[in-house]
mmCIF file of C-alpha atoms and ligand atoms in Angstrom:
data_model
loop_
_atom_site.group_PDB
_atom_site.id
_atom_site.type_symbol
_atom_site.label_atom_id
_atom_site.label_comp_id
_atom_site.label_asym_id
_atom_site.label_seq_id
_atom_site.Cartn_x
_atom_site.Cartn_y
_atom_site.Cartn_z
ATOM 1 C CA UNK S 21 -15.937 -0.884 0.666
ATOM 2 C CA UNK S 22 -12.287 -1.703 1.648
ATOM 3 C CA UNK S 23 -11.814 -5.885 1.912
ATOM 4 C CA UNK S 24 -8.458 -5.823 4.302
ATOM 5 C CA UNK S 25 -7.739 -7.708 7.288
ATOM 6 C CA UNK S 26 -11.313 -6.203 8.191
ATOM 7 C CA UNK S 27 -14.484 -4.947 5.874
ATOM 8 C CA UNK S 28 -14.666 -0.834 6.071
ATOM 9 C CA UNK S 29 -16.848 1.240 4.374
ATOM 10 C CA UNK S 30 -17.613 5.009 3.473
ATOM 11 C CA UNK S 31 -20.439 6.834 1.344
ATOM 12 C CA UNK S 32 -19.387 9.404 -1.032
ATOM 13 C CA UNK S 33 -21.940 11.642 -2.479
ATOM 14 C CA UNK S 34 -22.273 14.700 -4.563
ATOM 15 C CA UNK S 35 -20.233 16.581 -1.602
ATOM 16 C CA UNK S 36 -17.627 14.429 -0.116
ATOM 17 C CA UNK S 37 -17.826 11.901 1.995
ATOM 18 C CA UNK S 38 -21.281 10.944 4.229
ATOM 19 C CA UNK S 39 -20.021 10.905 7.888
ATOM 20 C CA UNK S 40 -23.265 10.283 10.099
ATOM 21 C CA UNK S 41 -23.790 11.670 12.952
ATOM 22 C CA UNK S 42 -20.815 10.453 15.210
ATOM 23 C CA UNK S 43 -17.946 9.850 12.258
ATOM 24 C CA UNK S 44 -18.910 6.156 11.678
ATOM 25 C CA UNK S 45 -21.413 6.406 8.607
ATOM 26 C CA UNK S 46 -20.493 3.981 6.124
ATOM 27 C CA UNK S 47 -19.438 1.067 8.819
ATOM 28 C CA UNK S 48 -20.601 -1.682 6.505
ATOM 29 C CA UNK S 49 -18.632 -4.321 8.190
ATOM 30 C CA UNK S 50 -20.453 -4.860 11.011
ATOM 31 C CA UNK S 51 -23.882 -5.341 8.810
ATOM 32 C CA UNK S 52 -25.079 -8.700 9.794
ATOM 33 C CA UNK S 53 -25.553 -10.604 6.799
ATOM 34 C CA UNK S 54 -25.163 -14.770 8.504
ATOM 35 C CA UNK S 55 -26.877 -14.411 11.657
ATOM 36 C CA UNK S 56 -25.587 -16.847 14.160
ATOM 37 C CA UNK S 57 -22.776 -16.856 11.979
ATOM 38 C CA UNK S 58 -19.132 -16.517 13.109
ATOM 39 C CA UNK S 59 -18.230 -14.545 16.196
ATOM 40 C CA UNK S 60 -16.953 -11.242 15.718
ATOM 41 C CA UNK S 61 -14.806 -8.559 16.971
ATOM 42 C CA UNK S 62 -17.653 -6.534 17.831
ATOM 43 C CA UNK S 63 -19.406 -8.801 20.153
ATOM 44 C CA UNK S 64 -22.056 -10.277 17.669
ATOM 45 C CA UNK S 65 -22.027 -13.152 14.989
ATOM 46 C CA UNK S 66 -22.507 -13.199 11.511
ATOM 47 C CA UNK S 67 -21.135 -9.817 10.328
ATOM 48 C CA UNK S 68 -19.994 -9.308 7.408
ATOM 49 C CA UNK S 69 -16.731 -8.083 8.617
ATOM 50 C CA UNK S 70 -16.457 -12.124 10.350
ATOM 51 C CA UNK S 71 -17.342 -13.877 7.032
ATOM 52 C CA UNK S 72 -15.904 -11.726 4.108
ATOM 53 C CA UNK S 73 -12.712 -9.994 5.288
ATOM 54 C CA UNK S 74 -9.841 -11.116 3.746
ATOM 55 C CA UNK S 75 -8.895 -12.099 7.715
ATOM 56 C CA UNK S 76 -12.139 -14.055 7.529
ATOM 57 C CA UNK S 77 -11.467 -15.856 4.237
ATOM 58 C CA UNK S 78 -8.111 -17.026 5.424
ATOM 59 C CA UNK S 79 -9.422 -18.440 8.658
ATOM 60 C CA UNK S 80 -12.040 -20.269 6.119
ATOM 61 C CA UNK S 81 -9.492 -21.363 3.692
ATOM 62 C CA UNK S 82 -6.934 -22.559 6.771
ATOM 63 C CA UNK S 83 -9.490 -24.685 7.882
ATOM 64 C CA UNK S 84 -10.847 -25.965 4.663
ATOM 65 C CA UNK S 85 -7.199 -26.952 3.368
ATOM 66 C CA UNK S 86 -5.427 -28.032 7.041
ATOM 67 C CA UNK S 87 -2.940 -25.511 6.148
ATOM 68 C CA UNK S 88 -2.676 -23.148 9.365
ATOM 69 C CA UNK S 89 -0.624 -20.517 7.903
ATOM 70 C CA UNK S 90 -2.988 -19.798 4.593
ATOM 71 C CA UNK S 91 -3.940 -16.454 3.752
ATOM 72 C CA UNK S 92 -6.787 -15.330 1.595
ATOM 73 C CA UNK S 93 -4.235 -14.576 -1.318
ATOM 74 C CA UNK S 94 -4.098 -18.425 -1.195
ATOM 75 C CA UNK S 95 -7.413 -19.410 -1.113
ATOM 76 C CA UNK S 96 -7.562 -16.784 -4.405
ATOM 77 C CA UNK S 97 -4.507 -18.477 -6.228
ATOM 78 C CA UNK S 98 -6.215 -21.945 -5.618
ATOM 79 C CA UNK S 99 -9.457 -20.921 -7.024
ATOM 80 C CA UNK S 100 -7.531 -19.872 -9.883
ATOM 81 C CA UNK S 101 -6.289 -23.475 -10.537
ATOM 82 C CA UNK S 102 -9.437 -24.825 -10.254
ATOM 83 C CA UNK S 103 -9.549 -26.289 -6.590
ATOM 84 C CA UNK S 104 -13.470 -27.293 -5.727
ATOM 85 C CA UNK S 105 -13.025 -26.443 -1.813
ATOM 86 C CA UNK S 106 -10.985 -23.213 -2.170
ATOM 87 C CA UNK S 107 -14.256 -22.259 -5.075
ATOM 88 C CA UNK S 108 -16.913 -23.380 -1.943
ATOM 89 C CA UNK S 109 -15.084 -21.046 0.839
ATOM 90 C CA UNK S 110 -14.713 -18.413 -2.176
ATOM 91 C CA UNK S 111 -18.342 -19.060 -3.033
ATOM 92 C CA UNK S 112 -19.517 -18.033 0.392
ATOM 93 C CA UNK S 113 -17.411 -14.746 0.828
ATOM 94 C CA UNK S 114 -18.416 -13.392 -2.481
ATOM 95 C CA UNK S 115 -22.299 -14.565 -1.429
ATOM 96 C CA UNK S 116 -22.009 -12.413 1.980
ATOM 97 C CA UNK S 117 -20.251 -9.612 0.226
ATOM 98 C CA UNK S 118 -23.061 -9.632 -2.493
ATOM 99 C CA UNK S 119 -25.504 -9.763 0.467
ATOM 100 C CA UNK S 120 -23.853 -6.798 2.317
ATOM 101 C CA UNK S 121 -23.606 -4.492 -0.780
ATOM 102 C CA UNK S 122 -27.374 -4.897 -1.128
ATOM 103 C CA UNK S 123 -28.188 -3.956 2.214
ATOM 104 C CA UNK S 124 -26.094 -0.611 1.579
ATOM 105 C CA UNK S 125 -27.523 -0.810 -2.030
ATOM 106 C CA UNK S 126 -31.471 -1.042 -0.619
ATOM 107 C CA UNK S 127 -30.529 2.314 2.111
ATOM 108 C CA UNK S 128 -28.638 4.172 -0.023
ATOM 109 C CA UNK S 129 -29.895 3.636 -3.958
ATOM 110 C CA UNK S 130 -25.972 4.044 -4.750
ATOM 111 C CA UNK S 131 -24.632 4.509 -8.405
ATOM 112 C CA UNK S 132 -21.509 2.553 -7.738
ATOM 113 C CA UNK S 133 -20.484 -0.001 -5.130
ATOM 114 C CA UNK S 134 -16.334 0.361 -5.528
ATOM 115 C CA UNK S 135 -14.636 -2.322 -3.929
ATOM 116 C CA UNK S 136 -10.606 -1.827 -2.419
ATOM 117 C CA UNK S 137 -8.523 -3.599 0.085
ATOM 118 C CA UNK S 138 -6.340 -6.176 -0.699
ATOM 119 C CA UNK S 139 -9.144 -8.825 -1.138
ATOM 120 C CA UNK S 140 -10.028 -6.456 -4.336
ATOM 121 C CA UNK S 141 -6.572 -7.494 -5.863
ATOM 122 C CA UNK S 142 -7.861 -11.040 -6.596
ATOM 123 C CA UNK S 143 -9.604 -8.862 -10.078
ATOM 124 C CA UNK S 144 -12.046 -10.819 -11.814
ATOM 125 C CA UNK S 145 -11.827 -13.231 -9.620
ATOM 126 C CA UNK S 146 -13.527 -11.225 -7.159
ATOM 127 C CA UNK S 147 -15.696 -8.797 -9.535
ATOM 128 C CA UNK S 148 -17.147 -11.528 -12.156
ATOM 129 C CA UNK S 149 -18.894 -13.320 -9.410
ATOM 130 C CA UNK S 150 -19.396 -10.419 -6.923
ATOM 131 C CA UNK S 151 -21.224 -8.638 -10.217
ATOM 132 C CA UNK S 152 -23.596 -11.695 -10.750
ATOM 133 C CA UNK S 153 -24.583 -12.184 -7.060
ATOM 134 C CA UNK S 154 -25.078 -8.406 -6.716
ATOM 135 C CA UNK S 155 -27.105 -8.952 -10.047
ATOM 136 C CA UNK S 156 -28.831 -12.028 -8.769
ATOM 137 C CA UNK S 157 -29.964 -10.003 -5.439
ATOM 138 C CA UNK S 158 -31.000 -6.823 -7.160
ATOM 139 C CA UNK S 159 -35.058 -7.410 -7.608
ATOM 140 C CA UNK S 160 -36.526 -4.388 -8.120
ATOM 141 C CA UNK S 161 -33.448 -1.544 -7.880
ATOM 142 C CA UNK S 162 -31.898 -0.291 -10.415
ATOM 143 C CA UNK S 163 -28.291 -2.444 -11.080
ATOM 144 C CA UNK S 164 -25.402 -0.026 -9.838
ATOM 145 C CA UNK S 165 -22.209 -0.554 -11.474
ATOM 146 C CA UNK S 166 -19.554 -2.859 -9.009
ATOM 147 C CA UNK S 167 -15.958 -1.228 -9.812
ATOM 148 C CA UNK S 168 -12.311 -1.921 -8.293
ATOM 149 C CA UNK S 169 -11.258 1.010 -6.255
ATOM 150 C CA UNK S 170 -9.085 3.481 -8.740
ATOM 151 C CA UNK S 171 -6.067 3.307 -5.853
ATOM 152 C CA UNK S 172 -6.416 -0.569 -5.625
ATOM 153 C CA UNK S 173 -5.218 -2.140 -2.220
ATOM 154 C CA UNK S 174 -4.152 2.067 -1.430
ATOM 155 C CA UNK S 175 -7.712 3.071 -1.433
ATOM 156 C CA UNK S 176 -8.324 1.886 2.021
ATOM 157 C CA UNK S 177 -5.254 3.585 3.563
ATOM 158 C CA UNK S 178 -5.815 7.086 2.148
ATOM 159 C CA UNK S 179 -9.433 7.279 2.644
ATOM 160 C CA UNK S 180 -8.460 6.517 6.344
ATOM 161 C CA UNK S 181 -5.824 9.202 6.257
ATOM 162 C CA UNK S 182 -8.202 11.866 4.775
ATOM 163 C CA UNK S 183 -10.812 10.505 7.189
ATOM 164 C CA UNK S 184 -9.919 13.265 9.981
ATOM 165 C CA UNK S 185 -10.834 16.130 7.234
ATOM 166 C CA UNK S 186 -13.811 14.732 6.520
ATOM 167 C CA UNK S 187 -14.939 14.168 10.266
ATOM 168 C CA UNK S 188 -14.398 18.216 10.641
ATOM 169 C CA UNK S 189 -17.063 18.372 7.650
ATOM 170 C CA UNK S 190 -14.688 20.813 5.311
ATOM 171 C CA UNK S 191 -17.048 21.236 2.259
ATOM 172 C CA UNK S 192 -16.587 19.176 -0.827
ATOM 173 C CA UNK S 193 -13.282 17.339 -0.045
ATOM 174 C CA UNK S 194 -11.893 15.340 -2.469
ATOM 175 C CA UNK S 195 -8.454 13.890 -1.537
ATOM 176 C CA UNK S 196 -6.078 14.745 -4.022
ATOM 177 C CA UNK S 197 -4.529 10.976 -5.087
ATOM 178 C CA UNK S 198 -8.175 11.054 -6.445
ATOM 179 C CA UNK S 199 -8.850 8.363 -3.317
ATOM 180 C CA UNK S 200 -12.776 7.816 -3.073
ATOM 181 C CA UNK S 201 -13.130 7.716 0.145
ATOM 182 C CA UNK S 202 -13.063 3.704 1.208
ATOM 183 C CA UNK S 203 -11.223 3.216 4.549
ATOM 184 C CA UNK S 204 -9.555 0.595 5.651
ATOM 185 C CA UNK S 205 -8.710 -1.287 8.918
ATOM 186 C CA UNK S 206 -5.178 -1.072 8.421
ATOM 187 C CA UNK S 207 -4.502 -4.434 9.163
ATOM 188 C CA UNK S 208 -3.052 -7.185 7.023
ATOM 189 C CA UNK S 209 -4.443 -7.012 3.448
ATOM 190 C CA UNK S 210 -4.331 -10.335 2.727
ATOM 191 C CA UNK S 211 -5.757 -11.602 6.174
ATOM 192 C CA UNK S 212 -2.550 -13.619 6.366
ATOM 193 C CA UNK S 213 -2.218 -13.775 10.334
HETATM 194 ZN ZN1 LIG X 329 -19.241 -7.049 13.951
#
């Protein structure tokens, strides 16, 4: 999963990289996890893509702080000192994250959920909650490791740019940065608008 301006996804297995039958396999961000929750680009409400994007954590934290301009880096840095409302809109991201995870969790019986994007740069921020909630969700499946994306806030660019090679289904591809195959949006990292 790649948290940038908007939540991608791909599935890596044994062989490469899963890509469905018309390229789009692993399009986690438009996996309704609030229903009747916030509009989104797609035409529906509530995906996860509207309420845990970086782009959807700055709109949160803009309106939970007055401060228009806010990005998600923001909300992150004021969770870091402590501040109760930027923990509550923080709270709720990592909660539909953790949500969305387990829906690709309960499909796909994955051995690791790797998280990118710039969102992923907040560090344990991010992964000590998003662990626990995955944790807290898990009833009966077995508890796959939640990891930070070896290429960081990169991961999401180069799985995008290896994407057309793995659309042509060429056996076994494994980019050679050692991405692992999370694409991204390409839009702002940070959500800032
Ligand atoms: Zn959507």
């Amino acid at each position: 999963m790649s948290l940038g301006g908007r939540v991608t996804g791909a599935i890596g297995t044994g062989h490469g990289v899963e890509t469905g039958a018309h390229g789009r396999a692993g399009g986690i961000g438009h996996v309704v996890v609030r229903p009747g929750g916030p509009a989104c680009a797609c035409g529906r409400r509530g995906c996860l893509d509207a309420v845990a994007s970086a782009a959807a954590v700055a709109r949160a934290w803009a309106a939970a702080s007055g401060t228009a301009d806010a990005g998600a880096d923001d909300c992150v840095r004021a969770v870091g000192r402590g501040d109760a409302v930027a923990a509550e809109v923080w709270r709720a991201a990592v909660g539909a994250l953790a949500d969305g995870l387990i829906a690709a969790h309960t499909l796909l019986d994955c051995r690791s959920l790797i998280v990118g994007g710039g969102l992923a740069e907040a560090g344990d921020t991010l992964f000590g909650p998003l662990r626990v909630a995955v944790a807290e969700r898990i009833a009966f499946r077995r508890l796959p490791e939640v990891v930070p994306a070896a290429l960081g806030e990169a991961a999401g660019c180069l799985g995008r740019g290896c994407s057309p090679w793995t659309r042509s289904r060429r056996p076994a591809l494994r980019c050679s940065s050692g991405a692992r195959g999370v694409r991204s949006s390409g839009r702002g990292a940070t959500g800032r608008r």
